[in-house]
Amino acid sequence: MTSNLFGRALGSISPHAVQKAQTSRLLNSLQAAPGIRFDGSTGAALTKAQQHGDEEDELGEVWAHKAGVNCLAVDRFEGRYMLSGGAESSIILWDLESAECSLNRCTYNPSVKASKTSSAHKFGITHLSFYPFDSLAFLSTSYDHTLKIYATETLTPSASFDLNLVVYSHALSPIADHLLVACATQHPAVRLVDLRSGASAHSLAGHQGAVLSVAWSPHDEYIMASGGSDGTVRLWDIRRSAGSLGVLDMDDSVGVGGEDGRGKNARTRNHGKAHIGACNGVVWTEDGRHIVTAGHDERVRVWDVGVGANALSHFGPIIKNTHLSTLLPLLAPRQVSGSQVMLYPNEKEILMFDLFEGTLLNRLRAPGVAVAQASGSAGKRNIRNRVTSLGWRNGNVEVYSAHSDGLIRAWKPRTKADIQLEKDEAEQVDEDEDESRKRKRQALDDVFRDLTRQKITFT
């Protein structure tokens, strides 16, 4: 860092390059922040945890959603608000700038909480997303077959759409003038819901099984991609009568060049699979040139959208993906790192990769919780610590992860202040141990002195 600052002072390095170097260093130094807790538990459980300290944290007395956290969404404008959806159908809004801190611990309490009511979701939440143009509203889908629109400040639903099938995920274009929400459901067709008219606009047919993930292009308002349980990833142009632009084929590393070498007027590919098994994760890169997909064949693949070619990025045999729920890799913003970095929720850990090289940069392991005593119940409940969703906080190098054990964990860079704090704590422990040894030695010396000074008489 010092050399970069010196280079910037000399004019040999631009300020933008220094910023990238610093943010990239922070990204590579991400680690668990155990002092940050999200507490959506009852008041009794909170009091008990505060009384017993860290011991109760290990036993799972403090949790965000008792039945497990299914999904997260972080406000992309201010990076201040975060939504979490629980397996028990509740939704919680967290203010990331209103923590209650004491010593080395910061606790976030819910700003607003929406529990099960007649107008709210009745089953587990499957996906949450802020409205792309205004964080005062957000969309949610659930296993109760509905898509709902909520007001962020009050968590009151303002509209509800019944799709008559389980909805796994949804997507709203971040740049489009239209307000079409693409929904991935148990039906083989992608459902498009028009928020203006409140009706299902039309369906995009092509998959041979349930659709598990959908995503709009960040640079073309009419282009989207979808992944299904049949292992195919399809590209769509909603302006076309047929809709489908073709499928991605994992055996094709060349692609269809077309007239300009970038897919213009190219022949449509209607056969081929992106994964051997269900594809439950589809994400676009910021520039709209590549798509990242995750499948049950335990592979993550990167695709060149222009020609539909497999970029052949290989991430090794450590990738895990076995659940039917949507599993979305998180792509760190390009301004944060020099190269494109992907964070992948890999069961009990988060893997950090270079997206195009496939190089493993870091493994973020979450502390496990095996078995816990459920608050207010007579028996024990088994807690599985599986990472279900990831969220990036804009304006900060911070990552938040949702877990099936009911916790939301924070990941922050290990800074010099953290290193110094750990060093001070270690020195304090050493000093305490030395003091304890001195007291014990002094006690032994006193006993020995008393014994040697005692007069002994023989009769």
Short mmCIF file of N, CA, C and O in Angstrom, two decimals, residues 346-440:
data_model
loop_
_atom_site.label_atom_id
_atom_site.label_comp_id
_atom_site.label_asym_id
_atom_site.label_seq_id
_atom_site.Cartn_x
_atom_site.Cartn_y
_atom_site.Cartn_z
N ASN A 346 -20.93 -22.59 -0.90
CA ASN A 346 -20.59 -24.00 -1.06
C ASN A 346 -20.89 -24.77 0.22
O ASN A 346 -19.99 -25.03 1.03
N GLU A 347 -22.16 -25.10 0.43
CA GLU A 347 -22.59 -25.82 1.62
C GLU A 347 -22.19 -25.08 2.89
O GLU A 347 -22.79 -24.08 3.23
N LYS A 348 -21.14 -25.51 3.61
CA LYS A 348 -20.78 -24.90 4.89
C LYS A 348 -19.68 -23.86 4.78
O LYS A 348 -19.15 -23.42 5.79
N GLU A 349 -19.32 -23.47 3.58
CA GLU A 349 -18.26 -22.49 3.40
C GLU A 349 -18.57 -21.64 2.17
O GLU A 349 -19.45 -21.95 1.36
N ILE A 350 -17.83 -20.54 2.06
CA ILE A 350 -17.94 -19.66 0.90
C ILE A 350 -16.61 -19.70 0.16
O ILE A 350 -15.56 -19.45 0.75
N LEU A 351 -16.65 -20.04 -1.12
CA LEU A 351 -15.45 -20.14 -1.93
C LEU A 351 -15.30 -18.88 -2.77
O LEU A 351 -16.26 -18.41 -3.39
N MET A 352 -14.09 -18.34 -2.81
CA MET A 352 -13.80 -17.15 -3.60
C MET A 352 -12.90 -17.56 -4.78
O MET A 352 -11.81 -18.09 -4.57
N PHE A 353 -13.39 -17.30 -6.01
CA PHE A 353 -12.67 -17.70 -7.22
C PHE A 353 -12.41 -16.48 -8.10
O PHE A 353 -13.17 -15.51 -8.09
N ASP A 354 -11.33 -16.58 -8.89
CA ASP A 354 -11.20 -15.73 -10.06
C ASP A 354 -12.12 -16.30 -11.12
O ASP A 354 -11.99 -17.47 -11.50
N LEU A 355 -13.05 -15.50 -11.62
CA LEU A 355 -14.13 -16.03 -12.44
C LEU A 355 -13.63 -16.67 -13.73
O LEU A 355 -14.13 -17.73 -14.13
N PHE A 356 -12.68 -16.07 -14.40
CA PHE A 356 -12.27 -16.56 -15.72
C PHE A 356 -11.08 -17.52 -15.64
O PHE A 356 -10.94 -18.40 -16.49
N GLU A 357 -10.24 -17.38 -14.62
CA GLU A 357 -9.12 -18.29 -14.48
C GLU A 357 -9.50 -19.54 -13.69
O GLU A 357 -8.86 -20.58 -13.80
N GLY A 358 -10.53 -19.44 -12.85
CA GLY A 358 -10.93 -20.56 -12.02
C GLY A 358 -10.05 -20.78 -10.81
O GLY A 358 -10.17 -21.79 -10.12
N THR A 359 -9.18 -19.82 -10.51
CA THR A 359 -8.24 -19.95 -9.39
C THR A 359 -8.97 -19.73 -8.06
O THR A 359 -9.72 -18.77 -7.92
N LEU A 360 -8.74 -20.62 -7.11
CA LEU A 360 -9.32 -20.47 -5.77
C LEU A 360 -8.52 -19.43 -5.01
O LEU A 360 -7.33 -19.60 -4.74
N LEU A 361 -9.16 -18.33 -4.63
CA LEU A 361 -8.49 -17.23 -3.94
C LEU A 361 -8.60 -17.33 -2.43
O LEU A 361 -7.69 -16.93 -1.71
N ASN A 362 -9.72 -17.85 -1.95
CA ASN A 362 -9.93 -17.90 -0.49
C ASN A 362 -11.06 -18.87 -0.17
O ASN A 362 -11.93 -19.13 -1.01
N ARG A 363 -11.03 -19.41 1.04
CA ARG A 363 -12.12 -20.25 1.54
C ARG A 363 -12.57 -19.66 2.86
O ARG A 363 -11.82 -19.62 3.83
N LEU A 364 -13.79 -19.18 2.88
CA LEU A 364 -14.36 -18.57 4.08
C LEU A 364 -15.22 -19.61 4.79
O LEU A 364 -16.31 -19.95 4.30
N ARG A 365 -14.75 -20.09 5.89
CA ARG A 365 -15.46 -21.15 6.61
C ARG A 365 -16.31 -20.55 7.72
O ARG A 365 -15.81 -19.78 8.54
N ALA A 366 -17.56 -20.93 7.74
CA ALA A 366 -18.47 -20.47 8.78
C ALA A 366 -18.37 -21.38 9.98
O ALA A 366 -18.28 -22.60 9.84
N PRO A 367 -18.36 -20.81 11.21
CA PRO A 367 -18.34 -21.66 12.40
C PRO A 367 -19.60 -22.50 12.46
O PRO A 367 -20.71 -22.02 12.23
N GLY A 368 -19.45 -23.77 12.74
CA GLY A 368 -20.58 -24.70 12.70
C GLY A 368 -21.33 -24.76 14.01
O GLY A 368 -20.78 -24.52 15.08
N VAL A 369 -22.60 -25.09 13.92
CA VAL A 369 -23.44 -25.34 15.09
C VAL A 369 -24.10 -26.68 14.87
O VAL A 369 -24.89 -26.85 13.96
N ALA A 370 -23.76 -27.67 15.68
CA ALA A 370 -24.22 -29.03 15.44
C ALA A 370 -25.63 -29.25 15.97
O ALA A 370 -26.56 -29.51 15.23
N VAL A 371 -25.81 -29.13 17.27
CA VAL A 371 -27.11 -29.36 17.88
C VAL A 371 -27.38 -28.25 18.87
O VAL A 371 -26.49 -27.84 19.61
N ALA A 372 -28.59 -27.74 18.91
CA ALA A 372 -28.91 -26.63 19.81
C ALA A 372 -30.21 -26.89 20.53
O ALA A 372 -31.10 -27.57 20.04
N GLN A 373 -30.32 -26.30 21.71
CA GLN A 373 -31.57 -26.36 22.48
C GLN A 373 -32.48 -25.24 22.01
O GLN A 373 -32.13 -24.08 22.11
N ALA A 374 -33.61 -25.58 21.46
CA ALA A 374 -34.53 -24.58 20.95
C ALA A 374 -35.13 -23.80 22.11
O ALA A 374 -35.54 -24.37 23.11
N SER A 375 -35.20 -22.48 21.96
CA SER A 375 -35.73 -21.63 23.02
C SER A 375 -37.23 -21.86 23.18
O SER A 375 -37.99 -21.86 22.21
N GLY A 376 -37.64 -22.10 24.41
CA GLY A 376 -39.07 -22.26 24.69
C GLY A 376 -39.61 -23.61 24.33
O GLY A 376 -40.81 -23.81 24.31
N SER A 377 -38.77 -24.59 24.01
CA SER A 377 -39.26 -25.92 23.67
C SER A 377 -38.59 -26.95 24.57
O SER A 377 -37.51 -26.75 25.08
N ALA A 378 -39.23 -28.08 24.69
CA ALA A 378 -38.72 -29.10 25.60
C ALA A 378 -37.62 -29.93 24.96
O ALA A 378 -36.75 -30.44 25.65
N GLY A 379 -37.64 -30.08 23.63
CA GLY A 379 -36.66 -30.93 22.98
C GLY A 379 -35.56 -30.15 22.30
O GLY A 379 -35.47 -28.94 22.40
N LYS A 380 -34.70 -30.89 21.62
CA LYS A 380 -33.61 -30.29 20.88
C LYS A 380 -33.94 -30.29 19.39
O LYS A 380 -34.61 -31.18 18.89
N ARG A 381 -33.43 -29.27 18.70
CA ARG A 381 -33.64 -29.26 17.26
C ARG A 381 -32.28 -29.34 16.58
O ARG A 381 -31.30 -28.74 17.01
N ASN A 382 -32.23 -30.08 15.50
CA ASN A 382 -30.99 -30.27 14.77
C ASN A 382 -30.78 -29.07 13.85
O ASN A 382 -31.65 -28.71 13.07
N ILE A 383 -29.62 -28.45 13.94
CA ILE A 383 -29.34 -27.28 13.13
C ILE A 383 -28.26 -27.62 12.12
O ILE A 383 -27.16 -28.02 12.50
N ARG A 384 -28.56 -27.45 10.84
CA ARG A 384 -27.59 -27.69 9.78
C ARG A 384 -27.09 -26.35 9.27
O ARG A 384 -27.86 -25.50 8.85
N ASN A 385 -25.81 -26.19 9.29
CA ASN A 385 -25.20 -24.91 8.93
C ASN A 385 -24.88 -24.90 7.43
O ASN A 385 -23.73 -25.11 7.03
N ARG A 386 -25.89 -24.69 6.58
CA ARG A 386 -25.69 -24.63 5.13
C ARG A 386 -25.88 -23.20 4.65
O ARG A 386 -26.83 -22.52 5.04
N VAL A 387 -24.97 -22.73 3.80
CA VAL A 387 -25.08 -21.39 3.25
C VAL A 387 -26.15 -21.40 2.16
O VAL A 387 -26.07 -22.17 1.20
N THR A 388 -27.16 -20.56 2.29
CA THR A 388 -28.27 -20.56 1.35
C THR A 388 -28.29 -19.35 0.42
O THR A 388 -28.86 -19.41 -0.66
N SER A 389 -27.67 -18.24 0.83
CA SER A 389 -27.72 -17.03 0.01
C SER A 389 -26.60 -16.09 0.44
O SER A 389 -26.13 -16.13 1.58
N LEU A 390 -26.19 -15.22 -0.51
CA LEU A 390 -25.13 -14.24 -0.25
C LEU A 390 -25.62 -12.86 -0.66
O LEU A 390 -26.40 -12.71 -1.61
N GLY A 391 -25.14 -11.84 0.05
CA GLY A 391 -25.48 -10.45 -0.28
C GLY A 391 -24.26 -9.57 -0.16
O GLY A 391 -23.45 -9.72 0.77
N TRP A 392 -24.11 -8.65 -1.11
CA TRP A 392 -22.98 -7.71 -1.12
C TRP A 392 -23.47 -6.32 -0.72
O TRP A 392 -24.48 -5.84 -1.26
N ARG A 393 -22.76 -5.68 0.19
CA ARG A 393 -23.13 -4.34 0.62
C ARG A 393 -22.38 -3.31 -0.21
O ARG A 393 -21.15 -3.19 -0.11
N ASN A 394 -23.09 -2.57 -1.03
CA ASN A 394 -22.48 -1.55 -1.88
C ASN A 394 -21.88 -0.43 -1.04
O ASN A 394 -22.42 -0.05 -0.01
N GLY A 395 -20.75 0.10 -1.51
CA GLY A 395 -20.05 1.15 -0.78
C GLY A 395 -19.12 0.62 0.27
O GLY A 395 -18.37 1.40 0.87
N ASN A 396 -19.14 -0.68 0.52
CA ASN A 396 -18.28 -1.31 1.51
C ASN A 396 -17.81 -2.65 0.96
O ASN A 396 -18.47 -3.26 0.12
N VAL A 397 -16.67 -3.10 1.43
CA VAL A 397 -16.22 -4.45 1.10
C VAL A 397 -16.74 -5.36 2.21
O VAL A 397 -16.02 -5.75 3.12
N GLU A 398 -18.02 -5.67 2.14
CA GLU A 398 -18.68 -6.49 3.16
C GLU A 398 -19.61 -7.47 2.47
O GLU A 398 -20.30 -7.13 1.50
N VAL A 399 -19.63 -8.68 2.99
CA VAL A 399 -20.49 -9.74 2.47
C VAL A 399 -21.31 -10.29 3.64
O VAL A 399 -20.81 -10.43 4.76
N TYR A 400 -22.58 -10.59 3.36
CA TYR A 400 -23.46 -11.20 4.36
C TYR A 400 -23.98 -12.52 3.80
O TYR A 400 -24.30 -12.63 2.61
N SER A 401 -24.05 -13.51 4.65
CA SER A 401 -24.47 -14.84 4.22
C SER A 401 -25.64 -15.33 5.07
O SER A 401 -25.67 -15.13 6.28
N ALA A 402 -26.60 -15.96 4.40
CA ALA A 402 -27.75 -16.56 5.07
C ALA A 402 -27.48 -18.05 5.25
O ALA A 402 -26.89 -18.70 4.38
N HIS A 403 -27.92 -18.59 6.39
CA HIS A 403 -27.62 -19.99 6.71
C HIS A 403 -28.89 -20.71 7.15
O HIS A 403 -29.80 -20.10 7.74
N SER A 404 -28.90 -22.00 6.88
CA SER A 404 -30.07 -22.80 7.24
C SER A 404 -30.16 -23.04 8.74
O SER A 404 -31.16 -23.56 9.22
N ASP A 405 -29.11 -22.68 9.50
CA ASP A 405 -29.19 -22.81 10.96
C ASP A 405 -29.88 -21.62 11.61
O ASP A 405 -29.93 -21.52 12.83
N GLY A 406 -30.38 -20.69 10.79
CA GLY A 406 -31.13 -19.55 11.31
C GLY A 406 -30.31 -18.30 11.51
O GLY A 406 -30.85 -17.27 11.94
N LEU A 407 -29.01 -18.33 11.21
CA LEU A 407 -28.14 -17.19 11.44
C LEU A 407 -27.84 -16.43 10.16
O LEU A 407 -27.87 -17.00 9.06
N ILE A 408 -27.56 -15.15 10.31
CA ILE A 408 -26.98 -14.33 9.25
C ILE A 408 -25.58 -13.96 9.72
O ILE A 408 -25.41 -13.39 10.80
N ARG A 409 -24.58 -14.29 8.92
CA ARG A 409 -23.20 -14.03 9.30
C ARG A 409 -22.61 -12.92 8.43
O ARG A 409 -22.96 -12.79 7.27
N ALA A 410 -21.72 -12.14 9.03
CA ALA A 410 -21.06 -11.05 8.34
C ALA A 410 -19.61 -11.42 8.07
O ALA A 410 -18.96 -12.10 8.87
N TRP A 411 -19.11 -10.95 6.91
CA TRP A 411 -17.72 -11.20 6.50
C TRP A 411 -17.10 -9.85 6.15
O TRP A 411 -17.59 -9.16 5.26
N LYS A 412 -16.03 -9.50 6.87
CA LYS A 412 -15.39 -8.21 6.66
C LYS A 412 -13.89 -8.40 6.51
O LYS A 412 -13.33 -9.40 6.96
N PRO A 413 -13.20 -7.41 5.92
CA PRO A 413 -11.74 -7.52 5.77
C PRO A 413 -11.04 -7.50 7.12
O PRO A 413 -11.48 -6.84 8.06
N ARG A 414 -9.95 -8.21 7.18
CA ARG A 414 -9.11 -8.22 8.38
C ARG A 414 -8.14 -7.04 8.27
O ARG A 414 -7.16 -7.10 7.55
N THR A 415 -8.44 -5.98 8.98
CA THR A 415 -7.68 -4.75 8.87
C THR A 415 -6.54 -4.72 9.90
O THR A 415 -6.43 -5.58 10.76
N LYS A 416 -5.70 -3.67 9.82
CA LYS A 416 -4.62 -3.50 10.78
C LYS A 416 -5.16 -3.32 12.20
O LYS A 416 -4.54 -3.77 13.17
N ALA A 417 -6.31 -2.66 12.30
CA ALA A 417 -6.92 -2.48 13.62
C ALA A 417 -7.30 -3.83 14.24
O ALA A 417 -7.12 -4.05 15.45
N ASP A 418 -7.82 -4.75 13.40
CA ASP A 418 -8.15 -6.08 13.91
C ASP A 418 -6.91 -6.82 14.36
O ASP A 418 -6.91 -7.49 15.41
N ILE A 419 -5.85 -6.72 13.56
CA ILE A 419 -4.60 -7.39 13.92
C ILE A 419 -4.04 -6.85 15.23
O ILE A 419 -3.60 -7.60 16.10
N GLN A 420 -4.09 -5.51 15.38
CA GLN A 420 -3.58 -4.90 16.60
C GLN A 420 -4.42 -5.29 17.80
O GLN A 420 -3.90 -5.55 18.90
N LEU A 421 -5.76 -5.37 17.60
CA LEU A 421 -6.65 -5.77 18.69
C LEU A 421 -6.35 -7.20 19.13
O LEU A 421 -6.29 -7.49 20.33
N GLU A 422 -6.16 -8.10 18.16
CA GLU A 422 -5.83 -9.48 18.49
C GLU A 422 -4.49 -9.55 19.23
O GLU A 422 -4.33 -10.32 20.19
N LYS A 423 -3.54 -8.73 18.79
CA LYS A 423 -2.24 -8.71 19.45
C LYS A 423 -2.35 -8.21 20.89
O LYS A 423 -1.75 -8.79 21.81
N ASP A 424 -3.14 -7.15 21.09
CA ASP A 424 -3.34 -6.62 22.44
C ASP A 424 -4.01 -7.64 23.34
O ASP A 424 -3.65 -7.79 24.52
N GLU A 425 -5.03 -8.34 22.79
CA GLU A 425 -5.72 -9.35 23.59
C GLU A 425 -4.77 -10.48 23.96
O GLU A 425 -4.80 -10.99 25.09
N ALA A 426 -3.92 -10.90 23.01
CA ALA A 426 -2.97 -11.97 23.30
C ALA A 426 -1.98 -11.53 24.38
O ALA A 426 -1.64 -12.31 25.29
N GLU A 427 -1.51 -10.27 24.29
CA GLU A 427 -0.59 -9.76 25.30
C GLU A 427 -1.26 -9.69 26.67
O GLU A 427 -0.65 -10.00 27.70
N GLN A 428 -2.55 -9.31 26.69
CA GLN A 428 -3.28 -9.24 27.95
C GLN A 428 -3.43 -10.62 28.57
O GLN A 428 -3.28 -10.80 29.78
N VAL A 429 -3.70 -11.63 27.71
CA VAL A 429 -3.80 -13.00 28.21
C VAL A 429 -2.47 -13.46 28.78
O VAL A 429 -2.41 -14.09 29.84
N ASP A 430 -1.37 -13.13 28.10
CA ASP A 430 -0.04 -13.52 28.59
C ASP A 430 0.25 -12.85 29.93
O ASP A 430 0.80 -13.47 30.85
N GLU A 431 -0.12 -11.57 30.03
CA GLU A 431 0.11 -10.86 31.29
C GLU A 431 -0.70 -11.49 32.43
O GLU A 431 -0.21 -11.65 33.55
N ASP A 432 -1.95 -11.84 32.14
CA ASP A 432 -2.79 -12.48 33.16
C ASP A 432 -2.20 -13.82 33.59
O ASP A 432 -2.21 -14.17 34.79
N GLU A 433 -1.69 -14.60 32.60
CA GLU A 433 -1.10 -15.89 32.94
C GLU A 433 0.16 -15.71 33.78
O GLU A 433 0.40 -16.46 34.73
N ASP A 434 0.99 -14.71 33.43
CA ASP A 434 2.19 -14.45 34.21
C ASP A 434 1.84 -14.05 35.64
O ASP A 434 2.48 -14.50 36.61
N GLU A 435 0.82 -13.22 35.77
CA GLU A 435 0.40 -12.79 37.11
C GLU A 435 -0.10 -13.98 37.93
O GLU A 435 0.17 -14.10 39.13
N SER A 436 -0.84 -14.89 37.27
CA SER A 436 -1.34 -16.07 37.96
C SER A 436 -0.18 -16.96 38.41
O SER A 436 -0.18 -17.49 39.53
N ARG A 437 0.82 -17.12 37.54
CA ARG A 437 1.99 -17.93 37.92
C ARG A 437 2.72 -17.31 39.11
O ARG A 437 3.18 -18.03 40.02
N LYS A 438 2.85 -15.99 39.09
CA LYS A 438 3.53 -15.31 40.20
C LYS A 438 2.79 -15.54 41.52
O LYS A 438 3.42 -15.78 42.57
N ARG A 439 1.46 -15.44 41.49
CA ARG A 439 0.69 -15.65 42.71
C ARG A 439 0.85 -17.08 43.24
O ARG A 439 0.99 -17.31 44.44
N LYS A 440 0.83 -18.05 42.34
CA LYS A 440 1.00 -19.44 42.77
C LYS A 440 2.39 -19.68 43.34
O LYS A 440 2.56 -20.38 44.34
#
